[in-house]
Short mmCIF file of C-alpha atoms in Angstrom, two decimals:
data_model
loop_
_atom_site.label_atom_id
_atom_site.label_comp_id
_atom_site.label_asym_id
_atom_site.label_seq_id
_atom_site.Cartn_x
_atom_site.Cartn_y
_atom_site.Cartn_z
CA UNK X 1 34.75 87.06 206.56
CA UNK X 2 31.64 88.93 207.00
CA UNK X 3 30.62 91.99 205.46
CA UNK X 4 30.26 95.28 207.41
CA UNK X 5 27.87 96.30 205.33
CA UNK X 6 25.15 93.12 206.09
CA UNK X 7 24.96 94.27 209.66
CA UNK X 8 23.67 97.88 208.67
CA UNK X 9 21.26 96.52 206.47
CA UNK X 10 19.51 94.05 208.83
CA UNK X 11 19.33 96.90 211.54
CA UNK X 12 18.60 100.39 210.45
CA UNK X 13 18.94 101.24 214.43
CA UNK X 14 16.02 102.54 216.56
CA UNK X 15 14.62 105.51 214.41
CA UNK X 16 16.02 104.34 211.53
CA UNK X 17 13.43 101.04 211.37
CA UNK X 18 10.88 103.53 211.17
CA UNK X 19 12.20 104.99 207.70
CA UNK X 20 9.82 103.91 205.74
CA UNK X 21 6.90 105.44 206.94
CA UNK X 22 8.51 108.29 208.67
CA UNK X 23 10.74 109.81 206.30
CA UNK X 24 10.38 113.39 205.41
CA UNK X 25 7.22 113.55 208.06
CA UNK X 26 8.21 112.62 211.03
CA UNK X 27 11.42 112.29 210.06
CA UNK X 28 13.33 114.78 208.25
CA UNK X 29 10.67 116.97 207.32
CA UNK X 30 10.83 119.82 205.06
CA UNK X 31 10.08 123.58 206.29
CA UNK X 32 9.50 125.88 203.16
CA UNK X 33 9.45 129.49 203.17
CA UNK X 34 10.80 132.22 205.36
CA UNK X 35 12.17 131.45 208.54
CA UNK X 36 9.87 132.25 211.18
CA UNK X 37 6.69 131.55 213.69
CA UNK X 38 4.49 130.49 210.95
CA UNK X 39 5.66 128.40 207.88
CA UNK X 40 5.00 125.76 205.00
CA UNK X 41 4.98 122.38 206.11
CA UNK X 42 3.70 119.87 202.76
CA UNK X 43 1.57 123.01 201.33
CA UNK X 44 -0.05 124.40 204.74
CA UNK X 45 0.85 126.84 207.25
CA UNK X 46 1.48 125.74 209.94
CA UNK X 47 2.93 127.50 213.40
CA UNK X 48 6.45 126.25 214.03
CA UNK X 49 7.44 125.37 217.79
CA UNK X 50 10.82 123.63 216.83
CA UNK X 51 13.72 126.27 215.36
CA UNK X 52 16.66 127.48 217.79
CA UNK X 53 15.85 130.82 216.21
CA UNK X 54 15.37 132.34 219.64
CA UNK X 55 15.47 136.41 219.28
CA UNK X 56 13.69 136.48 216.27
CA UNK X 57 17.54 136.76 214.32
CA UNK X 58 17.31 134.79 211.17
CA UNK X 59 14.87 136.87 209.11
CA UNK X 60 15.79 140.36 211.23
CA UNK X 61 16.39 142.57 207.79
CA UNK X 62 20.06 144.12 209.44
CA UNK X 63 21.06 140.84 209.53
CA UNK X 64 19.70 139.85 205.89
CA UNK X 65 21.29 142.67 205.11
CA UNK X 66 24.59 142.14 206.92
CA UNK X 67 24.28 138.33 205.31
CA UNK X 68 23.93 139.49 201.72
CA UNK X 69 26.93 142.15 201.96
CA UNK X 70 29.10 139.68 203.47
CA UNK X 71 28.23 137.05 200.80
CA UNK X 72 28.54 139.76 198.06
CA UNK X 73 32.03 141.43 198.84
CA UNK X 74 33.88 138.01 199.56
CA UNK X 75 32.24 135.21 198.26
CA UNK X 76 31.52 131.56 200.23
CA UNK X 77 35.63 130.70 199.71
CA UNK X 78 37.08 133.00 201.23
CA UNK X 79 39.24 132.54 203.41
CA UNK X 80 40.79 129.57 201.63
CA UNK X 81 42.10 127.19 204.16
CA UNK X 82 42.37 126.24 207.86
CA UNK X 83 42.96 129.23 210.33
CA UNK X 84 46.58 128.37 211.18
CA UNK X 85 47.68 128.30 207.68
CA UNK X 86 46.25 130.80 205.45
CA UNK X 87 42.61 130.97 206.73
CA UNK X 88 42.99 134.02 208.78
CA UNK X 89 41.45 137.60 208.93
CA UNK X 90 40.92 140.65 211.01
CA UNK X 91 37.47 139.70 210.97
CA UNK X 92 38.07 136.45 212.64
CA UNK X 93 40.07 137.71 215.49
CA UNK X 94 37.82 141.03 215.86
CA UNK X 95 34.57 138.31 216.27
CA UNK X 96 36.89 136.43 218.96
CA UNK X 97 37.63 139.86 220.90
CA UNK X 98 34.12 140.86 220.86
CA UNK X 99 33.09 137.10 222.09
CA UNK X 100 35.45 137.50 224.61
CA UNK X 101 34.72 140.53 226.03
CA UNK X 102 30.50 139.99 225.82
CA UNK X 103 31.26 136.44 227.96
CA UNK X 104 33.39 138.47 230.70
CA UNK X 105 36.26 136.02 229.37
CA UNK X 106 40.20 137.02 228.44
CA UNK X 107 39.91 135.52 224.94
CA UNK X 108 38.52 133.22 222.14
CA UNK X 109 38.67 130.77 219.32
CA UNK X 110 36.47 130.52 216.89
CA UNK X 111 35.16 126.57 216.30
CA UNK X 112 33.38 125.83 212.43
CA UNK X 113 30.56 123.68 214.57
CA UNK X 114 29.49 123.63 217.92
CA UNK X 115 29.18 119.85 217.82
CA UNK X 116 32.33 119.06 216.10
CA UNK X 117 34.29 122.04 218.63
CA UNK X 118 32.83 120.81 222.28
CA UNK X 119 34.01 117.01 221.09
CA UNK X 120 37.57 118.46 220.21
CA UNK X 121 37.62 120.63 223.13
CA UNK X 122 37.06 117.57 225.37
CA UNK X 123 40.58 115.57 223.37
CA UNK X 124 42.89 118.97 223.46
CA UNK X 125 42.28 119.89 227.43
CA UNK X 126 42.31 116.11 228.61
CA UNK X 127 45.67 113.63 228.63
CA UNK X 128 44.62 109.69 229.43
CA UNK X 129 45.65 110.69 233.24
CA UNK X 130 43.02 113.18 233.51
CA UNK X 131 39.63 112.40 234.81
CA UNK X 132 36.64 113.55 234.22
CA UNK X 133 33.35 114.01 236.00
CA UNK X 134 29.82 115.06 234.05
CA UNK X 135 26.13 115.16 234.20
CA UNK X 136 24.44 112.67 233.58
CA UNK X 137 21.93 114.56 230.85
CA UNK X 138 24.96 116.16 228.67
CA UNK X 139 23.99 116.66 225.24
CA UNK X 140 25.79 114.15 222.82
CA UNK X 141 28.42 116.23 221.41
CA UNK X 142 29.97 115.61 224.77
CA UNK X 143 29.17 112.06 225.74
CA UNK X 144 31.20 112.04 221.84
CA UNK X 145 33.96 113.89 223.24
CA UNK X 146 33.90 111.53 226.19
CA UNK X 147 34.32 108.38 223.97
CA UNK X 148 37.65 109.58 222.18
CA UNK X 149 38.57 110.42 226.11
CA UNK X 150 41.49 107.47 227.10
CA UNK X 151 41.23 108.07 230.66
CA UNK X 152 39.40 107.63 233.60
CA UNK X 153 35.28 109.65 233.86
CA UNK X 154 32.64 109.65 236.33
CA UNK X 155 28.91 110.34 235.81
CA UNK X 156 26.93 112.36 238.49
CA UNK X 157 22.65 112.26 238.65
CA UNK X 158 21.41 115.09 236.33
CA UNK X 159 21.67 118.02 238.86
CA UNK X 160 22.26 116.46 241.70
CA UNK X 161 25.13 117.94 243.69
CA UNK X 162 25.05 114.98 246.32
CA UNK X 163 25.83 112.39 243.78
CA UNK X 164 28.63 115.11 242.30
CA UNK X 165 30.32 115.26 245.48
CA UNK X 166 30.35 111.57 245.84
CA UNK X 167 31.71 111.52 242.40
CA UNK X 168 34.06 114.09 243.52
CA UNK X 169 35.58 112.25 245.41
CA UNK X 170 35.88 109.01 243.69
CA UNK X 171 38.16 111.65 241.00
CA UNK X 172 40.10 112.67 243.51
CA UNK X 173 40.88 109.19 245.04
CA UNK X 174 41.85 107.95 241.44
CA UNK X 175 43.81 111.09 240.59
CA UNK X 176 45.96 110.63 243.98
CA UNK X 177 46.63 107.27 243.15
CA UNK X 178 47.74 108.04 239.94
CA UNK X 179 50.22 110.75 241.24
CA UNK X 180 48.96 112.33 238.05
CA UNK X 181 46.61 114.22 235.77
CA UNK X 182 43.89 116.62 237.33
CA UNK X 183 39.92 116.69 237.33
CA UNK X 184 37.48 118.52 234.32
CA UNK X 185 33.98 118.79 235.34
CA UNK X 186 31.54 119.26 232.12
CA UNK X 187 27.90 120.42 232.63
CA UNK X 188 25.14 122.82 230.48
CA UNK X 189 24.20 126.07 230.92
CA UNK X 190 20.91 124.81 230.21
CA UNK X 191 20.16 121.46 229.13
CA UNK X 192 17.82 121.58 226.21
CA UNK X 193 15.57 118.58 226.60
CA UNK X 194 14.10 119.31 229.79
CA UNK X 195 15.20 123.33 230.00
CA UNK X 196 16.44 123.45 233.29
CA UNK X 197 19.79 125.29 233.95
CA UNK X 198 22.68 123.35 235.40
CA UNK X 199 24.24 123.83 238.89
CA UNK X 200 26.91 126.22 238.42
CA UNK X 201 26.28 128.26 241.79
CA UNK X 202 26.22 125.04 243.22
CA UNK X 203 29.19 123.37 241.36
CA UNK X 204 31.58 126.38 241.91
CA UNK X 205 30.75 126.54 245.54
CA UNK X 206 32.70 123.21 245.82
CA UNK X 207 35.91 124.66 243.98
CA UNK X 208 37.00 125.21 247.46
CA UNK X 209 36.65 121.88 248.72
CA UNK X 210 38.17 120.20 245.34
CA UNK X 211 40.47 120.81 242.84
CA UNK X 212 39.21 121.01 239.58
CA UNK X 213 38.69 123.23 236.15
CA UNK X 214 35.01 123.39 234.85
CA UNK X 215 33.68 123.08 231.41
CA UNK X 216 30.36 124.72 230.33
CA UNK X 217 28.50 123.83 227.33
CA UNK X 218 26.15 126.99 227.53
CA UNK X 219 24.61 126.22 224.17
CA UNK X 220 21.36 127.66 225.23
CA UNK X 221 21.76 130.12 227.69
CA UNK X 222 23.55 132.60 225.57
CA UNK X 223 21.70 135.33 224.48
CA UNK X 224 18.66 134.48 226.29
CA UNK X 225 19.50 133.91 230.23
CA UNK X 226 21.45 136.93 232.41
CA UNK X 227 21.27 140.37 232.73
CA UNK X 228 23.31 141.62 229.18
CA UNK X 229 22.30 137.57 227.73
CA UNK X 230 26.04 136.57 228.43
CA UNK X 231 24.19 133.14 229.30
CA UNK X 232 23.61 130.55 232.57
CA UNK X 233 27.04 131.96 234.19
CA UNK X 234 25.68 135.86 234.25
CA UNK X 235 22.02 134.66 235.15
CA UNK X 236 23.68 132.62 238.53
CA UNK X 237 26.49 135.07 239.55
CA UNK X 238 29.32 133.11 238.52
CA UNK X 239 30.43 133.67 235.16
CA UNK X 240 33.75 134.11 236.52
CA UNK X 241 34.05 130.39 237.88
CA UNK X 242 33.42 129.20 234.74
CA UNK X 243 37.07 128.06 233.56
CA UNK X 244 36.05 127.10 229.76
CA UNK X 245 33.02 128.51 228.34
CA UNK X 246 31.46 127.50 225.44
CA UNK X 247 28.44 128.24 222.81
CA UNK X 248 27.61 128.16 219.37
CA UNK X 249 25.90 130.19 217.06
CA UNK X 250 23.33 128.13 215.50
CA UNK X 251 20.75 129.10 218.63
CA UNK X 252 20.40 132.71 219.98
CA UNK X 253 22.81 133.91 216.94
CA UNK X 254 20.88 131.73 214.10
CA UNK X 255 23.94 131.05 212.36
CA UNK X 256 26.09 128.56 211.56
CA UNK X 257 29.62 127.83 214.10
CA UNK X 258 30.95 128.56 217.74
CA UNK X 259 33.45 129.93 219.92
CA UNK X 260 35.10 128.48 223.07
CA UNK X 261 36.50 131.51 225.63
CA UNK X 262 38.61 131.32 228.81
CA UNK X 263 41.88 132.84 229.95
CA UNK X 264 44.42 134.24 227.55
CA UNK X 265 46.97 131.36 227.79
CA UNK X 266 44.44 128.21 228.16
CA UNK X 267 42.80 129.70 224.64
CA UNK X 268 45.95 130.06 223.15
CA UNK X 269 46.63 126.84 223.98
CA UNK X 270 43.70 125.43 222.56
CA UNK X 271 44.14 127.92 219.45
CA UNK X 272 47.13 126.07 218.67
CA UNK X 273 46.28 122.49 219.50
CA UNK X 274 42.56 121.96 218.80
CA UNK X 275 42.69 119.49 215.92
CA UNK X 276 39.07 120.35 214.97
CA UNK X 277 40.27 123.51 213.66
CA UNK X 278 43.77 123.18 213.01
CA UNK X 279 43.02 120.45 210.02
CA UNK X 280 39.77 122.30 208.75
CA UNK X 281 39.12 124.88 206.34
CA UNK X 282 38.26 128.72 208.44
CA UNK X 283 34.94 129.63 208.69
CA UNK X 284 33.68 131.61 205.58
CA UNK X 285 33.69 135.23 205.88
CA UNK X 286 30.04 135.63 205.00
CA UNK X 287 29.51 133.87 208.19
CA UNK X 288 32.02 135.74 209.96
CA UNK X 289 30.27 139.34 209.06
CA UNK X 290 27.61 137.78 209.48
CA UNK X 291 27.95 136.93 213.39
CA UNK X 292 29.66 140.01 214.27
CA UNK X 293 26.09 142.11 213.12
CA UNK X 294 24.36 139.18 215.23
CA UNK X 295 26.68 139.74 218.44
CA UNK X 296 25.96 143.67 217.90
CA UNK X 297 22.47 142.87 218.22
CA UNK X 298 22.48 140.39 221.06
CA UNK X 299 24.68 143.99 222.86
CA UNK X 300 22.47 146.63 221.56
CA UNK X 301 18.81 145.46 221.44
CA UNK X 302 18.22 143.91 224.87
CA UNK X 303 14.29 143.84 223.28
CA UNK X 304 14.73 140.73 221.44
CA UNK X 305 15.91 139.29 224.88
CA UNK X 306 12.37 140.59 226.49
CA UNK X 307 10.06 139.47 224.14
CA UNK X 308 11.33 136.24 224.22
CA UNK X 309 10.90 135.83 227.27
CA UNK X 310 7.40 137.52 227.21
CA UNK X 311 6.63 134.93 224.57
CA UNK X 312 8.35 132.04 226.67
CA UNK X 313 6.15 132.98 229.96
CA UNK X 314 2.88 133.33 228.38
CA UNK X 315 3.45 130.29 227.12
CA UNK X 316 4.49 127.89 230.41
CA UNK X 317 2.03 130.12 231.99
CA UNK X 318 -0.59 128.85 230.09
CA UNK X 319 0.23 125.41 229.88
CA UNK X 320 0.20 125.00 233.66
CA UNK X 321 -2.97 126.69 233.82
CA UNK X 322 -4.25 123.87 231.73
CA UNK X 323 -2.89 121.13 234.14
CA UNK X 324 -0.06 120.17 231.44
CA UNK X 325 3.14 118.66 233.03
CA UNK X 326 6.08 120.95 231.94
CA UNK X 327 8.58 119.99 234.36
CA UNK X 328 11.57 122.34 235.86
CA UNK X 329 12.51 124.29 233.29
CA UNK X 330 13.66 127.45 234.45
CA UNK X 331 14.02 128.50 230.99
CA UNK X 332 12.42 129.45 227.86
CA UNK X 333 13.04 125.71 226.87
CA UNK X 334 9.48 124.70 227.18
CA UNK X 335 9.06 120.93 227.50
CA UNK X 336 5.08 119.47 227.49
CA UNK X 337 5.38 115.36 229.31
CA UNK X 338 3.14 113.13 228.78
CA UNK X 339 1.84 109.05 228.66
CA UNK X 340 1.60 106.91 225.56
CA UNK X 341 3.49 104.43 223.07
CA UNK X 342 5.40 105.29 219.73
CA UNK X 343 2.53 104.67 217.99
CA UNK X 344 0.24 107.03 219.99
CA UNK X 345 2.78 110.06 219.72
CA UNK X 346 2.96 109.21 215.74
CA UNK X 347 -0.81 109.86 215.71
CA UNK X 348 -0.89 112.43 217.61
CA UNK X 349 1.78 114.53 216.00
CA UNK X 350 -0.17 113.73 212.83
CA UNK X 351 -3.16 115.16 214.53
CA UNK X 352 -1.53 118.40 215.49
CA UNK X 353 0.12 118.95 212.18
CA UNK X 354 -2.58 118.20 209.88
CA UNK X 355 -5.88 119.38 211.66
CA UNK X 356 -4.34 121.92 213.90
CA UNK X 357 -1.64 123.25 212.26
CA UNK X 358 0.51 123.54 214.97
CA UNK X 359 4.62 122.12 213.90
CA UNK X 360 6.44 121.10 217.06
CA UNK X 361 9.10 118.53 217.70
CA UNK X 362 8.68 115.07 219.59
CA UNK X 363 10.81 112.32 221.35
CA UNK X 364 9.77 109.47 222.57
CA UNK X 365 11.99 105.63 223.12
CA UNK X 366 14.34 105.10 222.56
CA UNK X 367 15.80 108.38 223.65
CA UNK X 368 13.11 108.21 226.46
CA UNK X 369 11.84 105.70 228.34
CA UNK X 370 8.83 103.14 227.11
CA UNK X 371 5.34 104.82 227.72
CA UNK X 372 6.76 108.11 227.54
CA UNK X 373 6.42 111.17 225.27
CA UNK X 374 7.71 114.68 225.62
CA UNK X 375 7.09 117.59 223.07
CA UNK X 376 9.44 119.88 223.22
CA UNK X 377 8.58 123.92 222.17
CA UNK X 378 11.02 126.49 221.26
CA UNK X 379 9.56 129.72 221.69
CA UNK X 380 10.88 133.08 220.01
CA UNK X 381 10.89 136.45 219.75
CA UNK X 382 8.73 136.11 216.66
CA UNK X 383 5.91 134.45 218.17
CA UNK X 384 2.83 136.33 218.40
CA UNK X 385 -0.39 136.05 221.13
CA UNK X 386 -2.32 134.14 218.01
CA UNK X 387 0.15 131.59 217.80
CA UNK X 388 0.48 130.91 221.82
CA UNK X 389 -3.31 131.40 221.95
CA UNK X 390 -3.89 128.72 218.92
CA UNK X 391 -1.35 126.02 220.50
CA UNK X 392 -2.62 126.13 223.81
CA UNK X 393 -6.12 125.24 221.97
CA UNK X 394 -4.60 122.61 219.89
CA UNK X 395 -2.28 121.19 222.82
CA UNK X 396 -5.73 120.77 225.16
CA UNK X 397 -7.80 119.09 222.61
CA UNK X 398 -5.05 116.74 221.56
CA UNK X 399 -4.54 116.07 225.35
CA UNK X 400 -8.26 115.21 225.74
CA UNK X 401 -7.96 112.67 222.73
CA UNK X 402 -5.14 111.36 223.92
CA UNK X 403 -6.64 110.52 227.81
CA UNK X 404 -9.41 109.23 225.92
CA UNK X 405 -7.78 106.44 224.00
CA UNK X 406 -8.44 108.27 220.18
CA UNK X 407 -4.85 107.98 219.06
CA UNK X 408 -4.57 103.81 220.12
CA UNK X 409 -3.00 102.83 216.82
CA UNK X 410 -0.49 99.16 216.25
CA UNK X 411 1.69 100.81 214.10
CA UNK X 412 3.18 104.32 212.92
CA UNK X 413 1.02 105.61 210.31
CA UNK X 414 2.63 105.28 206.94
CA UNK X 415 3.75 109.28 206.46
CA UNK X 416 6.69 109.17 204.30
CA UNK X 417 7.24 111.49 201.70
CA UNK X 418 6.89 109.63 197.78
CA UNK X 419 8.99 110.45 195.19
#
């Protein structure tokens, strides 16, 4: 009999091979100091491009402030225990009633993790006769959630409404065969690689045609797309199609958890079945506080929502006006493609960091394609013209080097940090 464990240590996977070198560069870096445009990366500043902080929330001083109380007058344990047994508060359900009504949605429930929540949300709505039918780009919380599914799913073309129909009707087919079970369709709000918003006009257009419920992980989209920032469904009209909504707070809110809203009786449902939440311990009620100043702020201060998007405009702007590739977002998502090997992104990233300060994340293969690279910039309401101004520099001299053949390396330059 083998052991499991001589597998994982001939194969560290795809990023994991890279350990070595990468670790604690570009790989689990370190961040240091206060949250915001500009900080520490191994001693030097360096303008940051790659935290979900979008409105400028985690260093706001109401919500230090609001943070600090809430950690001061109950501590990180309470409440002791999962929701349904002893975990609950006022707090809890007066954060689920103000969710609810911000999202245009009947009610709530509270998730610890947006990850862990969208993969149990997929196991409590869906039986093995269900099917279901999703984009082909959905973030991997829910191609998780699709795993544990026992039934029957479908994949449509990122987007592309044709190829839903068609997989439309392959659902339906199976479903009236099985004289059982109904259809969920799961898409984003936004989808935060590329930053382009899913179809929902599009999608609930068809509800007429077919019969199914629609799931929307709007991860991105709240707080930063619609009129009030009640995410993708507000900004395309139909907020009100949506059948299960979902976000979490680790992006607009710069927190830590989510929520899942819907009608009264489907959330209730969910409430008392969602095994996520049933056999885990209640979200602290530092955290709690905590996200009910953040929601008051997302309500009250629609400037946070503008200069984000002042920052996020300036910033595509700019970038197309320098002949860079950034795709379709329609979004402050702000993806930068380009050509080149692992090894060339490696020195390149190296490049920007160490010479030009500038902090932003990368992907390349395997989670793209061979030949491939695509930086990917989160702007915020804490960026300033300097630090647009200064990556736009950086970005079109890297560019240059890069078309020029500068960064042609054979391997991934030996970063990692040394104990």
């Amino acid at each position: 009999m083998a052991d499991i464990f001589e597998r994982l240590l001939k194969n560290y996977g795809p990023i994991g091979q890279h350990r070595e070198r990468a670790h604690g560069y570009f790989a689990f870096p370190k961040l240091e100091g206060a949250i915001g445009s500009t900080m520490k990366f191994r001693g030097n500043d360096v303008i940051v491009w790659s935290l979900n902080n979008y409105l400028g929330l985690a260093n706001h001083p109401e919500i230090r402030k609001a943070d600090a109380e809430g950690a001061a007058q109950y501590g990180l344990a309470l409440p002791m225990g999962a929701r349904m047994m002893s975990g609950n508060s006022n707090l809890h359900e007066q954060l689920e009633a103000e969710l609810a009504a911000f999202v245009s949605k009947e009610d709530t429930v509270l998730l610890n993790f947006g990850y862990q929540g969208m993969v149990s949300i997929i196991d409590v709505l869906c039986s093995r006769h269900d099917v279901i039918v999703y984009d082909a780009e959905s973030h991997a919380c829910i191609i998780d959630g699709l795993r544990l599914h026992p039934g029957h799913r479908f994949v449509f073309k990122h987007n592309n409404i044709e190829d839903f129909e068609k997989q439309m009707e392959r659902a339906t087919a199976l479903v009236e065969k099985q004289k059982s079970g109904g259809i969920l369709v799961i898409t984003e709000g936004v989808f935060g690689m590329a930053g382009d918003q899913g179809k929902l006009k599009e999608i609930t257009a068809l509800k007429n045609k077919y019969s199914f419920r629609l799931l929307v992980d709007d991860a991105h989209g709240f707080g930063t797309l619609g009129k009030t920032g009640a995410g993708a469904g507000e900004e395309q009209g139909v907020q009100d199609q949506i059948d299960i909504y979902f976000s979490t707070f680790a992006k607009s809110m710069a927190s830590i958890g989510a929520f899942v809203a819907g009608d009264r009786k489907i959330i209730d449902y969910i409430r008392y079945n969602i095994r996520s939440q049933i056999f885990a311990k209640s979200l602290p009620m530092p955290l709690v506080v905590g996200n009910l100043k953040r929601l008051e702020l997302l309500r009250t201060r629609p400037e946070l929502k503008q200069k984000l998007w002042d920052v996020a405009t300036k910033l595509q702007a700019g970038l197309k006006e320098r002949g860079f590739d950034i795709g379709t977002t329609d979004s402050v998502v702000t993806p930068i493609y380009m050509k080149g090997g692992v090894e060339e992104a490696t020195a390149m990233v190296m490049d920007l960091r160490e010479n030009y300060r500038i902090f932003c994340s990368i992907v390349v293969y395997p989670v793209i394609p061979k030949g491939h690279i695509i930086y990917r910039l989160i702007p915020t309401a804490s960026h300033t013209d300097a630090d647009i101004e200064a990556t736009l520099t950086a970005f079109s001299a890297v560019k240059e080097k890069l078309d020029a053949g500068a960064y042609k390396t054979n391997a991934i330059p030996d970063m990692a940090e040394r104990s």
